[in-house]
Amino acid sequence: MSRPRIVIVGAGFAGYRTARTLSRITRGRAHITLLNPTDYFLYLPLLPQVAAGVLEPRRVTVSLSDTLPNVRLVLGEADRIDLDGQTLHYTGPEGDGGTLAYDRLVLAAGSVNKLLPIPGVAEYAHGFRGLPEALYLRDHVTRQVELAAAADDPKSCAARCTFVVVGAGYTGTEVAAHGQMFTDAQVRKHPLRQGMRPRWMLLDVAPRVLPEMDEKLSATADRVLRQRGVDVRMGTSVKEATPDGVVLTDGEFVETRTLVWCVGVRPDPLVESLGLPMEKGRLLVDPQLQVPGRPELFACGDVAAVPDLEKPGSYTPMTAQHAWRHGKVAAENVAASLGLGGARKPYRHRDLGFVVDLGGAKAAANPLGVPLSGVPAGAVTRGYHLAAMPGNRVRVAADWLLDAVLPRQAVQLGLVRSWSVPLDTSSPELARVPGGPERRQEASARSGPGAAIASDTHDGGTGAGSLQGRAGEEPAKGHPGSRATQDQPGSGPAQRRSEEELAKGRPRAEPTRTWPSDAPAKGPLGGEPAKGQLRGDPARSQPGGEPAKGQPGGEPAKGQPRGEPAKNQPGGEPAKNQPGGEPAQNQPGDEPAKNQPGGEPAKNQPGPTPRSPADQPPPGPDAAPGPVKRSDAPDDSAKGDS
């Protein structure tokens, strides 16, 4: 008898735990396939420490191949699921497609950044959901402090050293706490202008920090943040984001170059395509984590609305603690449904408490309901993380020890650019690359700002206020090859942008308006490939001319291999004004020569190379990534709660 085929989508807390538990239970009696965009499991709670330079990036990643025996790893992203045919279609990291057949399917795709309909946020904010976003934020903050230290203008210095974090949940609170310590350590080496210091702002519409936690822990976190110098503003959020700062809901304009978006998360848009009953974007399942009416389909983690048997009528929240426990129960029930384990069991949980790392020796924790603060809370918090991590414990502990006795290394690695980590994406775990394949195009379209609904504006206390919504859906911004869209709802009207301004940004999804025809520029920044560029059509941006023949992507030059024979060459027509040919144009009695004053531009003449905005090379395999977005110097180039 053939072995049953089990496919698991996603290797987050739920998916990784499901695969590990199934590997132990089945012991080779089933084919287990894990589909994930990356080859590692990411321990999200320690991501703020990566952004603050406490931990190296690989410390918070655990190899899937090394820790999941008898599990086949397939790199890719799920595109479409055929429930009736029991097949899953996916796209690999290099654009190649594939199909996986299954007898049991476990959906554990996780969540993505929650994007609210606030003008400018999709363009100027960054999330904090994946490793690329953390690496970008560390480089960006380091660069801003260094530029501020060298700035002569006090106004510019203050703007660069102002960092705005939206969302006072677990993620936002930890990012602000660690960030303030990180920048304070930097300015000891790069002193700012006299009387200036880095300023971190933490905003939320909720009445208090960490509204999900006990009031005592919330008060502890609030006190630590304020003592450290963080500007905590509850009941306030962002009304609009601009290149130079943010407009707050109370009307104040804050000049800044950094906007970190931590307002929470929403389920991966993959589950929306199934056409099954949903609850606020999550797939409805029974207490056994099985989709009703689909005995072969299970779901767990952030994509599943799991009934909370401890609180009838409600669903378990989208936290790492619940996702980790979901994975174990899902694996046991999948094995039981195949006759490879015991009886099925419902998901029940007991609250073990929460921990929030505030940097250094400070933390807020309530293990088993006992509220702690200060050094004891810090010890419990780090002990909990070491116990919960499925690997790298010694390396993490070593990094903590080194951070306690040695200064942090604040350097820019430049590995991740701003346009590589758009806020509006269905895959925050992947950094976009120039010329990369389009992945999950339809799902990405659903992940845009148009997918945000009014109920998202205040979810778990980490929303950004009840603001104007936006209708319709749009392609995800920041994806290479996405079409330009005029007057994007929620991001302000399209405006004319100078070349200098575009030099500060990443490839945009908005049309560039600096071209003579005032039409959307078809070029490397956010639109179609420039005609006449590699992989494009013949260049049509030559001043007044037709496409240059013989240029890359154009027609071959006459007389060149595979082209028509050049005139006056063997087998060709005689050149004009040569013996046997027609008289040259623009000679007495004839028409003006082409490409001379008053005539048409000469065809096939090397004309001025069309300038992409700010003379930046188009993102492509042969060109280095462009400058980062944001309004840094012209020559330079927000993770939801788990």
Coordinates of N, CA and C in Angstrom, one line a residue, residues 175 206 214 319 345 413 442 470:
V175 N 10.3 47.2 19.4 CA 11.1 48.0 18.4 C 11.4 49.4 19.0
A206 N -4.9 53.1 20.9 CA -5.3 52.4 22.1 C -5.1 53.3 23.3
D214 N -2.0 42.5 30.9 CA -2.5 42.9 32.1 C -2.1 44.4 32.3
T319 N -1.3 34.8 17.8 CA -0.1 35.0 18.5 C 0.8 33.8 18.3
K345 N -8.2 15.0 18.9 CA -8.5 15.8 20.1 C -8.7 17.3 19.7
L413 N 25.4 47.4 6.1 CA 25.8 46.4 5.3 C 25.3 46.6 3.8
E442 N -2.0 37.3 -8.2 CA -3.4 37.5 -7.8 C -3.5 37.7 -6.3
R470 N -10.7 52.9 1.5 CA -10.5 53.0 0.1 C -11.1 51.8 -0.6

